[in-house]
Amino acid sequence: MAQTGVITFKGNPMTLAGEALKVGAPAPEFQLHYADGGIQTLTLADLKGKPSIISVVPSLDTPTCAIQTKKFNEELAALGDKINAVTVSRDLPFAQARFCGAEDIKMRTASDYQTHAFGNDYGLTIEELKLLTRAVFVLNADGEIAHKEIVAEVTEEPDYATALAALRMLL
């Protein structure tokens, strides 16, 4: 299954692999990886029990992705351990850790580099580029989708205020 007419990249129409997820539905299971004393695994089960925000970016080494990650990191800092906050990309876990160290990012990063299953299961893989599209998901403590935004133009930032409001409503 593929989705067309959902996103553009620099004005060019792109195709998303997978099916669109719906608000209210259970979030698909996933297995992502991050660097912390070696390669560690992050799953949906690790996020359950607290509201979560999943910020998805194509690559942390691009200006808009860096801005998005810094903005969510800054905005979410006051919520501390009341929530889970994760940025997902296909960057290697070591590159993600380097970026976070250099930019003083406290929120977790996780990578879909191994199987690409997260991108496919969440309907976020740009078929033409094999990267994740820009998106934001807010999950309730049970792992159900409470908010979803697929940013229509990949080079633009998400609607931070709406995502943060959806997250705060779950507290």
Short mmCIF file of C-alpha atoms in Angstrom, two decimals:
data_model
loop_
_atom_site.label_atom_id
_atom_site.label_comp_id
_atom_site.label_asym_id
_atom_site.label_seq_id
_atom_site.Cartn_x
_atom_site.Cartn_y
_atom_site.Cartn_z
CA MET A 1 0.00 0.00 0.00
CA ALA A 2 1.28 3.47 -0.84
CA GLN A 3 0.04 6.98 -0.13
CA THR A 4 0.20 9.67 -2.79
CA GLY A 5 -0.74 13.33 -2.58
CA VAL A 6 0.21 13.57 1.10
CA ILE A 7 3.67 15.20 0.99
CA THR A 8 6.04 17.11 -1.22
CA PHE A 9 9.79 17.52 -0.93
CA LYS A 10 10.97 20.90 -2.22
CA GLY A 11 7.68 21.12 -4.08
CA ASN A 12 8.00 17.71 -5.76
CA PRO A 13 5.26 15.15 -5.00
CA MET A 14 6.53 12.10 -3.10
CA THR A 15 5.04 8.71 -2.24
CA LEU A 16 4.77 7.36 1.31
CA ALA A 17 5.05 3.60 1.83
CA GLY A 18 2.45 1.98 4.05
CA GLU A 19 -0.99 2.98 5.20
CA ALA A 20 -1.96 6.17 6.99
CA LEU A 21 -2.54 5.73 10.72
CA LYS A 22 -5.65 7.15 12.33
CA VAL A 23 -6.07 9.10 15.56
CA GLY A 24 -7.63 6.82 18.18
CA ALA A 25 -5.98 3.68 16.80
CA PRO A 26 -3.31 1.73 18.67
CA ALA A 27 0.18 2.76 17.60
CA PRO A 28 1.98 -0.05 15.75
CA GLU A 29 4.66 -1.94 17.64
CA PHE A 30 8.22 -0.93 16.77
CA GLN A 31 11.82 -1.75 17.49
CA LEU A 32 14.19 1.22 17.18
CA HIS A 33 17.82 1.54 18.24
CA TYR A 34 19.83 4.16 20.10
CA ALA A 35 23.40 4.53 21.33
CA ASP A 36 23.94 4.49 25.08
CA GLY A 37 26.98 2.48 26.10
CA GLY A 38 26.45 0.42 22.93
CA ILE A 39 23.38 -0.14 20.79
CA GLN A 40 20.17 -0.35 22.82
CA THR A 41 16.61 -1.15 21.76
CA LEU A 42 13.52 1.03 22.22
CA THR A 43 10.04 -0.43 21.74
CA LEU A 44 6.48 0.80 22.06
CA ALA A 45 6.24 -1.11 25.36
CA ASP A 46 9.04 1.12 26.72
CA LEU A 47 6.84 4.18 26.14
CA LYS A 48 3.61 2.86 27.63
CA GLY A 49 2.59 4.17 31.03
CA LYS A 50 3.19 7.84 30.17
CA PRO A 51 2.02 10.15 27.40
CA SER A 52 4.61 10.23 24.61
CA ILE A 53 5.60 12.48 21.77
CA ILE A 54 7.39 10.97 18.78
CA SER A 55 9.00 13.61 16.60
CA VAL A 56 10.02 12.13 13.24
CA VAL A 57 12.63 13.77 11.01
CA PRO A 58 14.44 12.78 7.80
CA SER A 59 17.96 13.50 9.18
CA LEU A 60 19.29 15.36 12.21
CA ASP A 61 22.11 16.71 10.02
CA THR A 62 19.77 19.06 8.16
CA PRO A 63 18.74 22.54 9.35
CA THR A 64 14.97 22.00 9.66
CA CYS A 65 15.39 18.66 11.44
CA ALA A 66 17.87 20.21 13.86
CA ILE A 67 15.47 23.10 14.55
CA GLN A 68 12.56 20.71 15.14
CA THR A 69 14.57 18.57 17.55
CA LYS A 70 15.93 21.57 19.48
CA LYS A 71 12.48 23.18 19.69
CA PHE A 72 10.78 20.05 21.07
CA ASN A 73 13.72 19.46 23.44
CA GLU A 74 13.37 23.01 24.79
CA GLU A 75 9.56 22.97 25.02
CA LEU A 76 9.39 19.54 26.67
CA ALA A 77 12.12 20.07 29.26
CA ALA A 78 9.67 21.48 31.81
CA LEU A 79 7.58 18.29 31.67
CA GLY A 80 10.54 16.20 32.84
CA ASP A 81 9.76 12.56 33.51
CA LYS A 82 5.97 13.02 33.20
CA ILE A 83 6.28 12.16 29.50
CA ASN A 84 8.37 10.25 27.01
CA ALA A 85 9.93 12.29 24.21
CA VAL A 86 11.67 10.63 21.27
CA THR A 87 13.04 11.91 17.98
CA VAL A 88 13.15 9.23 15.30
CA SER A 89 15.22 9.30 12.11
CA ARG A 90 17.22 6.89 9.99
CA ASP A 91 20.51 8.44 11.07
CA LEU A 92 22.84 5.92 12.68
CA PRO A 93 22.47 5.80 16.47
CA PHE A 94 26.07 7.02 16.92
CA ALA A 95 25.40 10.06 14.70
CA GLN A 96 22.25 10.79 16.70
CA ALA A 97 24.21 10.60 19.97
CA ARG A 98 26.90 12.90 18.56
CA PHE A 99 24.27 15.44 17.48
CA CYS A 100 22.56 15.37 20.88
CA GLY A 101 25.87 15.78 22.71
CA ALA A 102 26.94 18.71 20.51
CA GLU A 103 23.53 20.43 20.77
CA ASP A 104 22.81 19.58 24.45
CA ILE A 105 19.66 17.65 23.49
CA LYS A 106 18.20 15.72 26.44
CA MET A 107 15.28 14.02 24.69
CA ARG A 108 15.95 10.51 23.41
CA THR A 109 16.75 9.83 19.80
CA ALA A 110 16.13 6.47 18.17
CA SER A 111 16.94 5.12 14.74
CA ASP A 112 14.95 3.17 12.18
CA TYR A 113 18.15 2.34 10.27
CA GLN A 114 18.10 -1.45 10.65
CA THR A 115 14.80 -2.73 9.27
CA HIS A 116 12.93 0.45 8.23
CA ALA A 117 9.86 -1.23 9.78
CA PHE A 118 8.93 1.84 11.85
CA GLY A 119 8.73 4.02 8.75
CA ASN A 120 6.78 1.45 6.81
CA ASP A 121 4.39 0.54 9.65
CA TYR A 122 3.72 4.19 10.50
CA GLY A 123 3.30 5.17 6.82
CA LEU A 124 6.29 7.51 6.95
CA THR A 125 8.89 6.13 4.50
CA ILE A 126 9.38 8.37 1.48
CA GLU A 127 9.68 5.74 -1.25
CA GLU A 128 11.74 7.91 -3.58
CA LEU A 129 14.30 8.90 -0.91
CA LYS A 130 14.22 5.94 1.51
CA LEU A 131 14.08 8.48 4.35
CA LEU A 132 11.39 9.17 6.92
CA THR A 133 9.08 12.08 6.25
CA ARG A 134 8.60 14.83 8.82
CA ALA A 135 5.84 13.96 11.28
CA VAL A 136 4.73 14.20 14.90
CA PHE A 137 2.74 11.63 16.86
CA VAL A 138 1.37 12.01 20.37
CA LEU A 139 0.48 8.76 22.11
CA ASN A 140 -1.55 8.36 25.27
CA ALA A 141 -0.24 6.24 28.15
CA ASP A 142 -1.84 3.14 26.59
CA GLY A 143 0.01 3.63 23.29
CA GLU A 144 -2.97 4.91 21.31
CA ILE A 145 -2.55 7.73 18.81
CA ALA A 146 -3.96 10.94 20.32
CA HIS A 147 -2.51 13.33 17.70
CA LYS A 148 -0.86 12.93 14.32
CA GLU A 149 0.68 15.40 11.90
CA ILE A 150 2.34 14.50 8.64
CA VAL A 151 3.96 17.76 7.51
CA ALA A 152 2.79 18.39 3.95
CA GLU A 153 6.09 19.92 2.76
CA VAL A 154 9.01 17.94 4.17
CA THR A 155 11.29 21.01 4.32
CA GLU A 156 8.88 22.87 6.64
CA GLU A 157 8.52 22.63 10.42
CA PRO A 158 5.58 20.94 12.16
CA ASP A 159 2.84 22.70 14.11
CA TYR A 160 4.56 22.66 17.50
CA ALA A 161 1.74 24.37 19.40
CA THR A 162 -0.91 21.84 18.36
CA ALA A 163 1.31 18.84 19.14
CA LEU A 164 2.31 20.25 22.54
CA ALA A 165 -1.32 21.08 23.39
CA ALA A 166 -2.35 17.50 22.52
CA LEU A 167 0.42 16.16 24.74
CA ARG A 168 -0.48 18.45 27.67
CA MET A 169 -4.14 17.36 27.48
CA LEU A 170 -2.99 13.85 28.39
CA LEU A 171 -1.28 14.93 31.63
#
